[in-house]
PDB file of C-alpha atoms in Angstrom:
ATOM      1  CA  MET G  27       8.743   4.768  30.074  1.00 49.00           C
ATOM      2  CA  ARG G  28       9.373   1.031  30.395  1.00 55.00           C
ATOM      3  CA  GLY G  29       9.989  -1.321  27.515  1.00 57.00           C
ATOM      4  CA  ARG G  30       8.992  -5.007  27.534  1.00 61.00           C
ATOM      5  CA  HIS G  31      10.203  -7.224  24.691  1.00 61.00           C
ATOM      6  CA  GLU G  32       7.965  -9.954  23.248  1.00 59.00           C
ATOM      7  CA  GLY G  33       9.599 -11.531  20.225  1.00 64.00           C
ATOM      8  CA  ARG G  34      10.194  -8.681  17.801  1.00 64.00           C
ATOM      9  CA  GLN G  35       7.668  -6.436  19.461  1.00 62.00           C
ATOM     10  CA  THR G  36       8.358  -4.033  22.227  1.00 58.00           C
ATOM     11  CA  HIS G  37       5.499  -2.758  24.312  1.00 59.00           C
ATOM     12  CA  TYR G  38       5.731   0.593  25.960  1.00 57.00           C
ATOM     13  CA  SER G  39       3.778   1.901  28.845  1.00 58.00           C
ATOM     14  CA  ALA G  40       4.111   5.411  30.125  1.00 53.00           C
ATOM     15  CA  GLN G  41       5.076   5.922  33.724  1.00 54.00           C
ATOM     16  CA  PRO G  42       3.364   9.130  34.707  1.00 54.00           C
ATOM     17  CA  GLY G  43       5.859  11.743  35.701  1.00 58.00           C
ATOM     18  CA  ALA G  44       8.828   9.886  34.263  1.00 59.00           C
ATOM     19  CA  LEU G  45       8.393  10.686  30.590  1.00 59.00           C
ATOM     20  CA  ALA G  46       6.808  14.108  30.743  1.00 64.00           C
ATOM     21  CA  PRO G  47       9.991  16.030  31.638  1.00 62.00           C
ATOM     22  CA  LEU G  48      11.882  14.227  28.886  1.00 65.00           C
ATOM     23  CA  ILE G  49       9.266  15.245  26.315  1.00 66.00           C
ATOM     24  CA  ASP G  50       9.311  18.768  27.700  1.00 71.00           C
ATOM     25  CA  TRP G  51      13.084  18.877  27.308  1.00 74.00           C
ATOM     26  CA  THR G  52      13.200  17.431  23.801  1.00 81.00           C
ATOM     27  CA  SER G  53      10.282  19.552  22.581  1.00 81.00           C
ATOM     28  CA  GLN G  54      12.096  22.680  23.763  1.00 78.00           C
ATOM     29  CA  MET G  55      15.205  21.579  21.894  1.00 84.00           C
ATOM     30  CA  ALA G  56      13.085  20.830  18.801  1.00 87.00           C
ATOM     31  CA  GLY G  57      11.663  24.364  18.922  1.00 86.00           C
ATOM     32  CA  PHE G  58      15.190  25.733  19.310  1.00 85.00           C
ATOM     33  CA  TRP G  59      16.425  23.860  16.227  1.00 91.00           C
ATOM     34  CA  GLN G  60      13.399  24.857  14.144  1.00 91.00           C
ATOM     35  CA  ARG G  61      14.282  28.508  14.788  1.00 88.00           C
ATOM     36  CA  ARG G  62      17.937  27.864  14.010  1.00 91.00           C
ATOM     37  CA  PHE G  63      16.867  26.312  10.687  1.00 94.00           C
ATOM     38  CA  ASP G  64      14.859  29.485  10.003  1.00 93.00           C
ATOM     39  CA  ASP G  65      17.915  31.648  10.659  1.00 92.00           C
ATOM     40  CA  LEU G  66      20.121  29.343   8.592  1.00 95.00           C
ATOM     41  CA  GLU G  67      17.737  29.671   5.635  1.00 95.00           C
ATOM     42  CA  ASP G  68      17.657  33.451   6.049  1.00 94.00           C
ATOM     43  CA  LEU G  69      21.458  33.498   6.006  1.00 95.00           C
ATOM     44  CA  LEU G  70      21.589  31.346   2.871  1.00 95.00           C
ATOM     45  CA  LYS G  71      19.191  33.703   1.103  1.00 93.00           C
ATOM     46  CA  ARG G  72      21.219  36.745   2.172  1.00 91.00           C
ATOM     47  CA  VAL G  73      24.584  35.448   1.004  1.00 83.00           C
ATOM     48  CA  ASP G  74      22.965  34.448  -2.295  1.00 65.00           C
ATOM     49  CA  GLN G  75      22.547  38.075  -3.238  1.00 51.00           C
TER      50      GLN G  75
ATOM     51  CA  MET V   8      18.801  -3.196  35.753  1.00 44.00           C
ATOM     52  CA  ASN V   9      15.918  -1.307  34.323  1.00 45.00           C
ATOM     53  CA  GLU V  10      16.368  -1.398  30.550  1.00 48.00           C
ATOM     54  CA  ALA V  11      14.487   1.878  30.277  1.00 48.00           C
ATOM     55  CA  SER V  12      17.539   3.622  31.700  1.00 50.00           C
ATOM     56  CA  THR V  13      19.462   2.941  28.486  1.00 60.00           C
ATOM     57  CA  GLU V  14      16.725   4.245  26.196  1.00 73.00           C
ATOM     58  CA  THR V  15      17.452   7.501  24.494  1.00 79.00           C
ATOM     59  CA  ARG V  16      15.308   9.964  22.653  1.00 83.00           C
ATOM     60  CA  SER V  17      16.305  12.130  19.721  1.00 88.00           C
ATOM     61  CA  VAL V  18      15.239  15.440  18.335  1.00 90.00           C
ATOM     62  CA  VAL V  19      15.047  15.397  14.535  1.00 92.00           C
ATOM     63  CA  VAL V  20      14.469  18.425  12.330  1.00 93.00           C
ATOM     64  CA  GLU V  21      14.375  17.971   8.555  1.00 94.00           C
ATOM     65  CA  ARG V  22      13.812  20.514   5.859  1.00 94.00           C
ATOM     66  CA  GLU V  23      14.061  20.910   2.106  1.00 94.00           C
ATOM     67  CA  VAL V  24      16.347  23.858   1.459  1.00 94.00           C
ATOM     68  CA  PRO V  25      16.520  25.431  -2.030  1.00 94.00           C
ATOM     69  CA  PHE V  26      20.330  25.625  -2.083  1.00 94.00           C
ATOM     70  CA  PRO V  27      23.030  23.133  -3.071  1.00 95.00           C
ATOM     71  CA  PRO V  28      24.770  21.059  -0.367  1.00 96.00           C
ATOM     72  CA  GLU V  29      28.093  22.875  -0.932  1.00 96.00           C
ATOM     73  CA  LYS V  30      26.574  26.184   0.050  1.00 95.00           C
ATOM     74  CA  ILE V  31      24.840  24.799   3.141  1.00 95.00           C
ATOM     75  CA  TRP V  32      28.057  23.031   4.112  1.00 97.00           C
ATOM     76  CA  ARG V  33      29.853  26.380   4.237  1.00 96.00           C
ATOM     77  CA  ALA V  34      27.175  27.804   6.535  1.00 95.00           C
ATOM     78  CA  LEU V  35      27.547  24.762   8.803  1.00 96.00           C
ATOM     79  CA  THR V  36      31.351  24.821   8.961  1.00 97.00           C
ATOM     80  CA  GLN V  37      32.678  28.391   8.653  1.00 96.00           C
ATOM     81  CA  PRO V  38      32.858  30.096  12.064  1.00 97.00           C
ATOM     82  CA  HIS V  39      31.725  33.548  10.891  1.00 95.00           C
ATOM     83  CA  LEU V  40      28.715  31.969   9.162  1.00 94.00           C
ATOM     84  CA  ILE V  41      27.885  29.618  12.069  1.00 95.00           C
ATOM     85  CA  GLU V  42      27.796  32.705  14.275  1.00 93.00           C
ATOM     86  CA  GLU V  43      25.054  34.181  12.092  1.00 91.00           C
ATOM     87  CA  TRP V  44      22.523  31.420  12.664  1.00 92.00           C
ATOM     88  CA  LEU V  45      23.742  29.584  15.785  1.00 91.00           C
ATOM     89  CA  MET V  46      26.312  31.075  18.169  1.00 90.00           C
ATOM     90  CA  LYS V  47      29.824  32.486  18.428  1.00 93.00           C
ATOM     91  CA  ASN V  48      32.293  29.661  18.092  1.00 97.00           C
ATOM     92  CA  ASP V  49      35.805  28.444  17.362  1.00 97.00           C
ATOM     93  CA  PHE V  50      34.708  25.594  15.138  1.00 98.00           C
ATOM     94  CA  LYS V  51      37.082  23.834  12.742  1.00 98.00           C
ATOM     95  CA  PRO V  52      35.978  21.022  10.426  1.00 97.00           C
ATOM     96  CA  VAL V  53      38.618  18.690  11.864  1.00 98.00           C
ATOM     97  CA  VAL V  54      37.824  15.400  13.583  1.00 98.00           C
ATOM     98  CA  ASP V  55      38.533  15.512  17.356  1.00 98.00           C
ATOM     99  CA  HIS V  56      38.723  19.319  17.354  1.00 98.00           C
ATOM    100  CA  ARG V  57      37.220  20.689  20.566  1.00 98.00           C
ATOM    101  CA  PHE V  58      35.243  23.903  20.353  1.00 98.00           C
ATOM    102  CA  ASN V  59      32.711  25.995  22.211  1.00 96.00           C
ATOM    103  CA  LEU V  60      29.481  27.604  21.175  1.00 94.00           C
ATOM    104  CA  ARG V  61      29.215  30.656  23.377  1.00 88.00           C
ATOM    105  CA  ALA V  62      27.097  33.559  24.415  1.00 72.00           C
ATOM    106  CA  ASP V  63      26.955  35.962  27.393  1.00 66.00           C
ATOM    107  CA  TRP V  64      25.123  33.430  29.512  1.00 64.00           C
ATOM    108  CA  GLY V  65      27.430  30.453  29.015  1.00 73.00           C
ATOM    109  CA  THR V  66      28.799  27.916  26.630  1.00 86.00           C
ATOM    110  CA  VAL V  67      28.074  24.612  24.970  1.00 91.00           C
ATOM    111  CA  ASP V  68      31.091  22.274  24.890  1.00 95.00           C
ATOM    112  CA  CYS V  69      31.567  20.385  21.655  1.00 97.00           C
ATOM    113  CA  GLN V  70      33.952  18.025  19.922  1.00 98.00           C
ATOM    114  CA  VAL V  71      33.929  17.176  16.232  1.00 98.00           C
ATOM    115  CA  LEU V  72      33.149  13.510  15.523  1.00 98.00           C
ATOM    116  CA  VAL V  73      32.547  13.200  11.775  1.00 98.00           C
ATOM    117  CA  VAL V  74      33.453  15.429   8.839  1.00 98.00           C
ATOM    118  CA  GLU V  75      32.429  14.253   5.386  1.00 98.00           C
ATOM    119  CA  PRO V  76      32.380  17.416   3.238  1.00 98.00           C
ATOM    120  CA  ASN V  77      28.985  18.342   1.791  1.00 98.00           C
ATOM    121  CA  LYS V  78      27.428  15.186   3.267  1.00 98.00           C
ATOM    122  CA  THR V  79      27.786  14.590   6.994  1.00 98.00           C
ATOM    123  CA  LEU V  80      28.898  16.582  10.010  1.00 98.00           C
ATOM    124  CA  SER V  81      28.538  15.589  13.631  1.00 98.00           C
ATOM    125  CA  TYR V  82      29.773  16.831  16.966  1.00 98.00           C
ATOM    126  CA  THR V  83      29.115  16.310  20.624  1.00 97.00           C
ATOM    127  CA  TRP V  84      26.936  18.891  22.387  1.00 93.00           C
ATOM    128  CA  ALA V  85      27.302  19.146  26.152  1.00 91.00           C
ATOM    129  CA  ALA V  86      25.558  21.781  28.237  1.00 83.00           C
ATOM    130  CA  TYR V  87      23.729  21.906  31.547  1.00 74.00           C
ATOM    131  CA  GLY V  88      24.153  18.176  32.155  1.00 74.00           C
ATOM    132  CA  LEU V  89      22.967  17.200  28.677  1.00 81.00           C
ATOM    133  CA  GLU V  90      25.463  14.911  26.935  1.00 87.00           C
ATOM    134  CA  SER V  91      24.271  14.659  23.362  1.00 91.00           C
ATOM    135  CA  VAL V  92      25.403  14.353  19.772  1.00 95.00           C
ATOM    136  CA  VAL V  93      24.311  16.634  16.941  1.00 96.00           C
ATOM    137  CA  ALA V  94      24.487  15.086  13.455  1.00 97.00           C
ATOM    138  CA  TRP V  95      23.853  16.939  10.213  1.00 97.00           C
ATOM    139  CA  THR V  96      23.086  15.076   6.989  1.00 98.00           C
ATOM    140  CA  LEU V  97      22.935  16.787   3.603  1.00 97.00           C
ATOM    141  CA  THR V  98      21.366  14.999   0.649  1.00 98.00           C
ATOM    142  CA  ALA V  99      21.252  16.637  -2.775  1.00 97.00           C
ATOM    143  CA  THR V 100      17.789  16.752  -4.340  1.00 97.00           C
ATOM    144  CA  SER V 101      16.466  18.116  -7.629  1.00 96.00           C
ATOM    145  CA  ALA V 102      15.267  21.233  -5.769  1.00 93.00           C
ATOM    146  CA  GLY V 103      18.371  21.745  -3.628  1.00 95.00           C
ATOM    147  CA  THR V 104      19.149  19.853  -0.451  1.00 96.00           C
ATOM    148  CA  HIS V 105      17.345  17.722   2.067  1.00 96.00           C
ATOM    149  CA  LEU V 106      18.875  18.924   5.334  1.00 96.00           C
ATOM    150  CA  ARG V 107      18.506  16.745   8.415  1.00 96.00           C
ATOM    151  CA  MET V 108      19.620  17.451  11.974  1.00 95.00           C
ATOM    152  CA  GLU V 109      19.418  14.808  14.649  1.00 94.00           C
ATOM    153  CA  GLN V 110      20.334  15.541  18.241  1.00 92.00           C
ATOM    154  CA  SER V 111      20.516  12.238  20.069  1.00 91.00           C
ATOM    155  CA  GLY V 112      21.243  11.139  23.596  1.00 87.00           C
ATOM    156  CA  PHE V 113      18.328  12.431  25.679  1.00 83.00           C
ATOM    157  CA  ARG V 114      18.355   9.708  28.300  1.00 78.00           C
ATOM    158  CA  PRO V 115      15.903   9.240  31.128  1.00 72.00           C
ATOM    159  CA  ASP V 116      18.803   9.172  33.585  1.00 70.00           C
ATOM    160  CA  GLN V 117      19.793  12.610  32.336  1.00 70.00           C
ATOM    161  CA  GLN V 118      16.357  13.787  33.343  1.00 63.00           C
ATOM    162  CA  GLN V 119      17.814  14.324  36.770  1.00 60.00           C
ATOM    163  CA  ALA V 120      20.208  16.813  35.232  1.00 61.00           C
ATOM    164  CA  TYR V 121      17.338  18.421  33.391  1.00 61.00           C
ATOM    165  CA  GLN V 122      15.128  18.531  36.474  1.00 60.00           C
ATOM    166  CA  GLY V 123      17.964  19.864  38.580  1.00 57.00           C
ATOM    167  CA  ALA V 124      18.772  22.493  35.992  1.00 57.00           C
ATOM    168  CA  LYS V 125      15.221  22.996  34.783  1.00 57.00           C
ATOM    169  CA  TYR V 126      15.212  26.705  35.441  1.00 58.00           C
ATOM    170  CA  GLY V 127      18.724  26.917  34.081  1.00 59.00           C
ATOM    171  CA  TRP V 128      17.428  25.357  30.894  1.00 61.00           C
ATOM    172  CA  GLN V 129      14.501  27.747  30.718  1.00 63.00           C
ATOM    173  CA  ARG V 130      16.924  30.635  31.083  1.00 63.00           C
ATOM    174  CA  PHE V 131      19.180  28.969  28.534  1.00 64.00           C
ATOM    175  CA  PHE V 132      16.419  28.883  25.930  1.00 64.00           C
ATOM    176  CA  ALA V 133      15.111  32.345  26.784  1.00 66.00           C
ATOM    177  CA  ALA V 134      18.602  33.881  26.720  1.00 60.00           C
ATOM    178  CA  LEU V 135      19.447  32.098  23.514  1.00 56.00           C
ATOM    179  CA  GLU V 136      16.454  33.585  21.743  1.00 58.00           C
ATOM    180  CA  GLN V 137      17.273  37.052  23.073  1.00 57.00           C
ATOM    181  CA  VAL V 138      20.895  36.894  21.998  1.00 49.00           C
ATOM    182  CA  LEU V 139      19.929  35.772  18.535  1.00 51.00           C
ATOM    183  CA  THR V 140      17.279  38.433  18.186  1.00 54.00           C
ATOM    184  CA  ARG V 141      19.712  41.121  19.289  1.00 50.00           C
ATOM    185  CA  THR V 142      22.284  40.185  16.680  1.00 47.00           C
ATOM    186  CA  ASP V 143      19.741  40.393  13.841  1.00 43.00           C
TER     187      ASP V 143
END
C-alpha cells in the first residue's frame, strides 16, 4: 500500500501483491487472539465456581 | 524513502466480558492462569521484565512495557521475525469489563520475514492450536 497526503486527507491505493500477505498475516493473528479470548472467558467462568 | 515502509497495521480484538477488571487482571498476569488460556510462561508484572511464552515448537520472546493494575498491561511480542507490541486495556462497565487487545507493529518491511517464514508461521498457528487443544 502507498499513502499520498493531500492536506488532511491521505489517499491509499493497493499495490497488488504487497498488501495481501500483510492482511493474511494479521488476519491469522486476529483469529489466534479470538480463540485466546474464548479460552480466557472459559477460564474466568471456571474459576468463578 | 517510501513512506509506506513506516506504516504499520494492528490487530485489535475487543470483547465485553461479564467479570470485573480485577478478576481478568489476575488471569492476564498470574503465570499459572496465563498458561491456561495462552502458553507456558515466566511472566512477572514488572516493567522491563523479560519473559518467554513457550511450547514444544518454540517460544515467543517478550518484555514487559506497561503495568497499570486492573487497567493496562503491555509487552513486546517477538517471534519468527515479527517485532510487535501486545497491549491490553481493561475498562469497567456496568456489565463487567470491556477488554481490548491490540497487537501493533505489523510493518510492510516485516513482510519479508513473514514471507520467508510463511510456512513457519503456518506451522506456528497449527501447532499452537494443537497444543492448546491438548491441554484442555
